[in-house]
Amino acid sequence: MAHRNRPSAGRSRPASTRSTAPAVTPALREWIIAQAQANVAAPALLQSMQDAGWAEDVAMEALESTLREHLSGVAEQQGLPPVVPVPEPTLQTSPARINVGDRQVDVLVSLALPRLVVFANLLSAEECEALIDAARPRMARSLTVATRTGGEEVNGDRTSRGMFFPRGDTAVVRTLEARIAKLVHWPVENGEGLQVLHYPPGAEYKPHYDYFDPTEPGTPTLLRRGGQRVATLLVYLNTPTEGGGTTFPHAHMEVAAQRGNAVFFSYERPHPDTRTLHGGAPVLSGEKWIATKWLREREFN
Ligand code: PD2
Ligand code: ZN
């Protein structure tokens, strides 16, 4: 039975007392990993440690750090790229709304794997229109990254038209960039220029990952400007009549394109285990306008 031989807290102390975390002894580390491998769920593990005299916050910290360290060791042995810090909204208390300085943004959905959050009201209808109006005269056939060279190319998987606003290009671009930075706690400087895409009926963007594939020869060139992409925020600038949602095949889900709403997803390593495969479903009727913000590990210049 996986719960036997509970770990002692080392020294006895009332469970309610906050204190700095004691070092995780090799025996405790072994016990935590064995329990996790026996599929004991985290809350049960935490309870076992509390029953043995551990304060909840200290037990939680010991559990998290031990499992994180163990998993990163396992990942490395399997040849997986290391995990890096990623942008993340503050959702610990499951707030209905988040203040982004000049606006309240609604939280609609939060998913752990893929790490994904759907927001409403990131932009007003007027701000969406202003972005479309500024982008419209600058649209050209969308390019995708040429993975072999690190350059760009026309690709049949992407039948939209698009353009890029350099960072801070217009007032509404600056407003959106500042909101995103506050929303996911990531510096404006780590963002690529804002991309606006237009999909007429029939246009789509076939499923893909947004990170740069480490096995492709063009990737080192792409990484010179700010490192890997670590998160994407797609903002819907209008509401297509039918079709045009963003699909996440590994999560068996589709986010509906609704004007002013946004879907955020992050990928802590450039690997399919993040389950961030996603695509733009074909627009069936009406049209679709979207703004994409890709966030890098470091400053993007
Ligand atoms: O337009 C979309 O829904 C979409 C889907 C997948 C956009 C992107 N990817 C992108 O811009 O990366
Ligand atoms: Zn994408």
CSV table of C-alpha atoms and ligand atoms in Angstrom, one decimal:
chain,number,residue,atom,x,y,z
A,1,MET,CA,0.0,0.0,0.0
A,2,ALA,CA,1.6,3.2,-1.2
A,3,HIS,CA,0.7,5.3,1.9
A,4,ARG,CA,2.8,3.2,4.4
A,5,ASN,CA,6.0,4.5,6.0
A,6,ARG,CA,4.9,8.1,6.0
A,7,PRO,CA,7.8,10.6,6.2
A,8,SER,CA,8.6,12.1,9.5
A,9,ALA,CA,8.9,15.9,9.6
A,10,GLY,CA,12.3,15.5,11.2
A,11,ARG,CA,11.6,17.7,14.2
A,12,SER,CA,8.1,18.1,15.6
A,13,ARG,CA,6.3,21.3,15.2
A,14,PRO,CA,2.6,22.3,15.2
A,15,ALA,CA,1.2,21.9,11.7
A,16,SER,CA,0.0,25.5,11.6
A,17,THR,CA,3.4,27.0,12.2
A,18,ARG,CA,5.0,28.6,9.1
A,19,SER,CA,8.7,28.1,8.9
A,20,THR,CA,11.4,27.9,6.3
A,21,ALA,CA,11.5,24.5,4.4
A,22,PRO,CA,13.7,21.9,6.0
A,23,ALA,CA,16.1,20.3,3.6
A,24,VAL,CA,14.5,17.3,1.8
A,25,THR,CA,16.5,14.4,3.0
A,26,PRO,CA,17.5,11.6,0.5
A,27,ALA,CA,15.0,9.3,2.3
A,28,LEU,CA,12.2,11.7,2.0
A,29,ARG,CA,13.1,12.4,-1.7
A,30,GLU,CA,13.0,8.6,-2.4
A,31,TRP,CA,9.7,8.3,-0.6
A,32,ILE,CA,8.0,11.1,-2.5
A,33,ILE,CA,9.2,9.8,-5.9
A,34,ALA,CA,8.1,6.2,-5.0
A,35,GLN,CA,4.6,7.5,-4.0
A,36,ALA,CA,4.3,9.5,-7.2
A,37,GLN,CA,5.4,6.5,-9.3
A,38,ALA,CA,2.7,4.5,-7.5
A,39,ASN,CA,0.2,7.0,-8.8
A,40,VAL,CA,-0.6,8.4,-5.4
A,41,ALA,CA,-2.3,11.8,-6.2
A,42,ALA,CA,-0.6,15.0,-5.0
A,43,PRO,CA,-3.4,15.9,-2.4
A,44,ALA,CA,-3.1,12.4,-0.8
A,45,LEU,CA,0.7,12.8,-0.7
A,46,LEU,CA,0.4,16.2,0.9
A,47,GLN,CA,-2.1,14.8,3.5
A,48,SER,CA,0.3,12.0,4.4
A,49,MET,CA,3.1,14.5,5.0
A,50,GLN,CA,0.7,16.7,7.1
A,51,ASP,CA,-0.3,13.6,9.1
A,52,ALA,CA,3.3,13.0,9.8
A,53,GLY,CA,3.7,16.5,11.3
A,54,TRP,CA,4.6,18.6,8.3
A,55,ALA,CA,3.2,22.1,8.0
A,56,GLU,CA,1.1,22.4,4.8
A,57,ASP,CA,3.1,25.1,3.1
A,58,VAL,CA,6.4,23.5,3.9
A,59,ALA,CA,5.2,20.0,2.7
A,60,MET,CA,3.9,21.6,-0.5
A,61,GLU,CA,7.2,23.3,-1.2
A,62,ALA,CA,9.1,20.1,-0.5
A,63,LEU,CA,6.8,18.1,-2.8
A,64,GLU,CA,6.9,20.5,-5.6
A,65,SER,CA,10.7,21.0,-5.6
A,66,THR,CA,11.4,17.3,-5.3
A,67,LEU,CA,9.0,16.3,-8.1
A,68,ARG,CA,10.1,19.2,-10.4
A,69,GLU,CA,13.8,18.2,-9.9
A,70,HIS,CA,13.1,14.6,-10.5
A,71,LEU,CA,11.0,15.2,-13.6
A,72,SER,CA,13.6,17.5,-15.1
A,73,GLY,CA,16.3,14.7,-14.5
A,74,VAL,CA,14.1,12.1,-16.2
A,75,ALA,CA,13.4,14.5,-19.1
A,76,GLU,CA,17.1,15.2,-19.6
A,77,GLN,CA,17.8,11.4,-19.6
A,78,GLN,CA,15.2,11.0,-22.3
A,79,GLY,CA,16.9,13.7,-24.4
A,80,LEU,CA,14.1,16.3,-23.9
A,81,PRO,CA,15.0,20.0,-24.1
A,82,PRO,CA,15.1,21.6,-20.6
A,83,VAL,CA,12.1,23.4,-19.2
A,84,VAL,CA,12.4,27.2,-19.1
A,85,PRO,CA,10.3,29.9,-17.3
A,86,VAL,CA,7.2,31.0,-19.2
A,87,PRO,CA,4.6,33.8,-19.0
A,88,GLU,CA,1.7,33.0,-16.7
A,89,PRO,CA,-1.3,35.0,-15.6
A,90,THR,CA,-2.1,35.2,-11.9
A,91,LEU,CA,-4.9,32.7,-11.5
A,92,GLN,CA,-4.2,31.0,-8.1
A,93,THR,CA,-7.4,32.3,-6.6
A,94,SER,CA,-9.5,31.7,-9.7
A,95,PRO,CA,-10.4,35.3,-10.3
A,96,ALA,CA,-13.3,36.1,-12.6
A,97,ARG,CA,-11.5,39.2,-13.9
A,98,ILE,CA,-7.9,40.5,-14.0
A,99,ASN,CA,-7.0,44.2,-13.9
A,100,VAL,CA,-4.5,45.0,-16.7
A,101,GLY,CA,-4.1,48.6,-15.7
A,102,ASP,CA,-6.7,50.3,-18.0
A,103,ARG,CA,-9.2,47.5,-18.3
A,104,GLN,CA,-10.7,44.4,-16.6
A,105,VAL,CA,-10.2,41.3,-18.6
A,106,ASP,CA,-12.5,38.3,-18.0
A,107,VAL,CA,-11.2,34.8,-17.4
A,108,LEU,CA,-13.3,32.2,-19.2
A,109,VAL,CA,-11.3,28.9,-19.3
A,110,SER,CA,-8.1,27.7,-17.8
A,111,LEU,CA,-6.5,24.4,-18.8
A,112,ALA,CA,-3.3,22.8,-17.3
A,113,LEU,CA,-2.2,20.7,-20.2
A,114,PRO,CA,-1.8,22.3,-22.7
A,115,ARG,CA,-1.3,25.3,-20.5
A,116,LEU,CA,-4.0,27.5,-22.0
A,117,VAL,CA,-6.3,30.3,-20.8
A,118,VAL,CA,-9.2,31.9,-22.7
A,119,PHE,CA,-9.9,35.6,-21.9
A,120,ALA,CA,-12.8,37.8,-22.9
A,121,ASN,CA,-12.7,41.6,-23.4
A,122,LEU,CA,-9.0,42.0,-23.8
A,123,LEU,CA,-9.8,44.6,-26.5
A,124,SER,CA,-12.9,46.7,-27.0
A,125,ALA,CA,-14.9,46.6,-30.3
A,126,GLU,CA,-13.4,50.0,-31.2
A,127,GLU,CA,-9.9,48.9,-30.5
A,128,CYS,CA,-10.4,45.8,-32.7
A,129,GLU,CA,-11.7,48.0,-35.5
A,130,ALA,CA,-8.7,50.4,-35.1
A,131,LEU,CA,-6.3,47.5,-35.4
A,132,ILE,CA,-8.1,46.1,-38.5
A,133,ASP,CA,-8.2,49.6,-40.1
A,134,ALA,CA,-4.5,50.2,-39.5
A,135,ALA,CA,-3.6,46.7,-40.8
A,136,ARG,CA,-5.8,46.6,-43.9
A,137,PRO,CA,-3.7,48.7,-46.3
A,138,ARG,CA,-0.5,46.8,-45.3
A,139,MET,CA,-1.8,43.2,-45.9
A,140,ALA,CA,0.2,40.7,-48.0
A,141,ARG,CA,0.1,36.9,-48.5
A,142,SER,CA,1.1,35.3,-45.1
A,143,LEU,CA,4.6,33.8,-44.9
A,144,THR,CA,5.7,31.1,-42.5
A,145,VAL,CA,9.2,30.5,-41.0
A,146,ALA,CA,11.4,28.6,-43.4
A,147,THR,CA,12.7,26.0,-41.0
A,148,ARG,CA,15.6,25.0,-43.1
A,149,THR,CA,17.1,28.5,-43.5
A,150,GLY,CA,15.5,30.5,-40.7
A,151,GLY,CA,14.1,32.9,-43.3
A,152,GLU,CA,10.4,33.1,-44.5
A,153,GLU,CA,8.4,31.4,-47.3
A,154,VAL,CA,4.9,31.1,-48.7
A,155,ASN,CA,3.3,27.9,-47.4
A,156,GLY,CA,0.2,26.1,-48.6
A,157,ASP,CA,-0.7,25.4,-44.9
A,158,ARG,CA,-1.4,29.0,-44.3
A,159,THR,CA,-3.9,30.6,-46.7
A,160,SER,CA,-4.4,33.9,-44.8
A,161,ARG,CA,-3.0,37.3,-45.6
A,162,GLY,CA,-1.1,39.2,-42.9
A,163,MET,CA,1.2,42.0,-41.8
A,164,PHE,CA,3.4,42.9,-38.8
A,165,PHE,CA,3.2,46.0,-36.7
A,166,PRO,CA,6.7,46.7,-35.3
A,167,ARG,CA,6.5,46.9,-31.4
A,168,GLY,CA,4.9,50.1,-30.3
A,169,ASP,CA,3.9,51.1,-33.9
A,170,THR,CA,0.5,52.7,-33.1
A,171,ALA,CA,-1.4,53.8,-30.0
A,172,VAL,CA,-3.7,50.8,-30.1
A,173,VAL,CA,-0.7,48.4,-30.6
A,174,ARG,CA,1.0,50.0,-27.6
A,175,THR,CA,-2.2,49.6,-25.6
A,176,LEU,CA,-2.5,45.9,-26.4
A,177,GLU,CA,1.2,45.2,-25.8
A,178,ALA,CA,1.0,46.9,-22.4
A,179,ARG,CA,-2.1,44.9,-21.4
A,180,ILE,CA,-0.5,41.6,-22.5
A,181,ALA,CA,2.6,42.3,-20.5
A,182,LYS,CA,0.5,42.9,-17.4
A,183,LEU,CA,-1.8,40.0,-18.0
A,184,VAL,CA,0.9,37.3,-18.3
A,185,HIS,CA,3.7,39.1,-16.4
A,186,TRP,CA,6.2,39.2,-19.3
A,187,PRO,CA,8.2,42.2,-20.5
A,188,VAL,CA,6.9,44.1,-23.6
A,189,GLU,CA,10.5,43.9,-24.9
A,190,ASN,CA,10.3,40.0,-25.1
A,191,GLY,CA,7.4,40.2,-27.6
A,192,GLU,CA,7.7,40.0,-31.3
A,193,GLY,CA,5.9,42.6,-33.4
A,194,LEU,CA,2.2,42.1,-33.4
A,195,GLN,CA,1.0,40.1,-36.4
A,196,VAL,CA,-2.5,40.7,-37.9
A,197,LEU,CA,-4.0,38.0,-40.1
A,198,HIS,CA,-7.0,38.1,-42.4
A,199,TYR,CA,-8.8,34.9,-43.4
A,200,PRO,CA,-11.4,35.1,-46.2
A,201,PRO,CA,-14.0,32.2,-46.5
A,202,GLY,CA,-12.1,28.9,-47.1
A,203,ALA,CA,-8.8,30.2,-45.6
A,204,GLU,CA,-7.2,28.3,-42.7
A,205,TYR,CA,-4.0,27.7,-40.9
A,206,LYS,CA,-3.2,24.0,-40.6
A,207,PRO,CA,-2.2,22.6,-37.1
A,208,HIS,CA,1.4,23.5,-36.1
A,209,TYR,CA,3.5,24.4,-33.1
A,210,ASP,CA,4.6,28.0,-32.7
A,211,TYR,CA,8.0,27.2,-31.1
A,212,PHE,CA,11.0,26.7,-33.3
A,213,ASP,CA,11.8,23.0,-33.8
A,214,PRO,CA,15.3,22.4,-32.2
A,215,THR,CA,16.0,19.7,-34.9
A,216,GLU,CA,15.6,22.1,-37.8
A,217,PRO,CA,18.8,23.6,-39.4
A,218,GLY,CA,17.4,27.1,-39.5
A,219,THR,CA,16.5,27.2,-35.8
A,220,PRO,CA,19.9,28.5,-34.4
A,221,THR,CA,19.5,31.6,-36.7
A,222,LEU,CA,15.9,32.2,-35.4
A,223,LEU,CA,17.0,31.8,-31.7
A,224,ARG,CA,19.6,34.7,-32.1
A,225,ARG,CA,16.8,37.2,-31.7
A,226,GLY,CA,15.5,36.6,-28.1
A,227,GLY,CA,15.8,32.9,-27.8
A,228,GLN,CA,12.8,30.5,-28.1
A,229,ARG,CA,9.2,31.4,-28.4
A,230,VAL,CA,7.6,30.4,-25.0
A,231,ALA,CA,4.0,31.6,-25.4
A,232,THR,CA,1.4,32.8,-27.9
A,233,LEU,CA,-1.6,35.1,-27.4
A,234,LEU,CA,-4.1,35.1,-30.2
A,235,VAL,CA,-6.6,38.0,-30.1
A,236,TYR,CA,-9.8,37.7,-32.2
A,237,LEU,CA,-10.5,41.1,-33.9
A,238,ASN,CA,-13.9,40.1,-35.3
A,239,THR,CA,-16.4,37.3,-35.0
A,240,PRO,CA,-16.6,35.0,-38.2
A,241,THR,CA,-20.2,33.9,-38.9
A,242,GLU,CA,-19.2,30.2,-39.1
A,243,GLY,CA,-15.9,28.4,-38.7
A,244,GLY,CA,-12.5,30.1,-38.0
A,245,GLY,CA,-12.0,28.8,-34.4
A,246,THR,CA,-8.6,27.9,-33.1
A,247,THR,CA,-8.3,24.2,-32.7
A,248,PHE,CA,-6.1,22.3,-30.2
A,249,PRO,CA,-6.2,18.7,-31.5
A,250,HIS,CA,-4.3,17.2,-28.5
A,251,ALA,CA,-6.8,18.7,-26.1
A,252,HIS,CA,-9.7,17.9,-28.3
A,253,MET,CA,-10.9,21.4,-28.0
A,254,GLU,CA,-11.7,24.5,-30.2
A,255,VAL,CA,-11.7,28.1,-29.0
A,256,ALA,CA,-14.5,30.1,-30.8
A,257,ALA,CA,-13.3,33.3,-32.5
A,258,GLN,CA,-15.2,36.1,-30.7
A,259,ARG,CA,-14.3,39.7,-31.1
A,260,GLY,CA,-12.2,41.1,-28.3
A,261,ASN,CA,-11.5,37.7,-26.8
A,262,ALA,CA,-8.1,36.0,-26.7
A,263,VAL,CA,-6.5,32.6,-26.2
A,264,PHE,CA,-3.2,32.4,-24.4
A,265,PHE,CA,-1.0,29.2,-24.4
A,266,SER,CA,2.5,28.6,-23.2
A,267,TYR,CA,5.1,25.9,-23.9
A,268,GLU,CA,7.9,25.5,-21.3
A,269,ARG,CA,10.0,23.4,-23.7
A,270,PRO,CA,10.0,23.2,-27.5
A,271,HIS,CA,8.4,19.8,-27.5
A,272,PRO,CA,5.1,18.1,-28.5
A,273,ASP,CA,4.7,17.0,-24.8
A,274,THR,CA,3.4,20.6,-24.2
A,275,ARG,CA,0.4,19.5,-26.3
A,276,THR,CA,0.3,23.0,-28.0
A,277,LEU,CA,-0.4,21.8,-31.5
A,278,HIS,CA,-3.0,24.3,-32.8
A,279,GLY,CA,-4.5,25.5,-36.0
A,280,GLY,CA,-6.9,28.0,-37.4
A,281,ALA,CA,-10.0,26.1,-38.6
A,282,PRO,CA,-11.3,27.0,-42.1
A,283,VAL,CA,-13.6,30.0,-42.2
A,284,LEU,CA,-16.9,28.7,-43.5
A,285,SER,CA,-18.8,31.9,-43.8
A,286,GLY,CA,-17.9,35.5,-43.0
A,287,GLU,CA,-14.3,36.5,-42.5
A,288,LYS,CA,-11.8,36.3,-39.7
A,289,TRP,CA,-9.3,38.9,-38.4
A,290,ILE,CA,-6.8,37.9,-35.7
A,291,ALA,CA,-3.8,39.5,-34.0
A,292,THR,CA,-1.0,37.2,-32.8
A,293,LYS,CA,1.6,38.1,-30.2
A,294,TRP,CA,4.5,35.6,-29.8
A,295,LEU,CA,6.5,36.0,-26.6
A,296,ARG,CA,10.2,35.1,-26.5
A,297,GLU,CA,12.5,34.0,-23.6
A,298,ARG,CA,14.5,37.2,-23.7
A,299,GLU,CA,14.4,40.6,-25.3
A,300,PHE,CA,13.4,40.4,-29.0
A,301,ASN,CA,15.2,42.9,-31.2
B,1,PD2,O1,-5.8,32.2,-36.7
B,1,PD2,C1,-5.7,31.3,-35.9
B,1,PD2,O2,-6.6,30.8,-35.2
B,1,PD2,C2,-4.3,30.7,-35.7
B,1,PD2,C3,-4.2,29.4,-35.5
B,1,PD2,C4,-2.9,28.9,-35.3
B,1,PD2,C5,-3.2,31.6,-35.7
B,1,PD2,C6,-2.0,31.0,-35.4
B,1,PD2,N1,-1.8,29.7,-35.2
B,1,PD2,C7,-0.7,31.8,-35.3
B,1,PD2,O3,-0.8,33.0,-35.7
B,1,PD2,O4,0.3,31.2,-34.9
B,2,ZN,ZN,0.2,29.3,-34.4
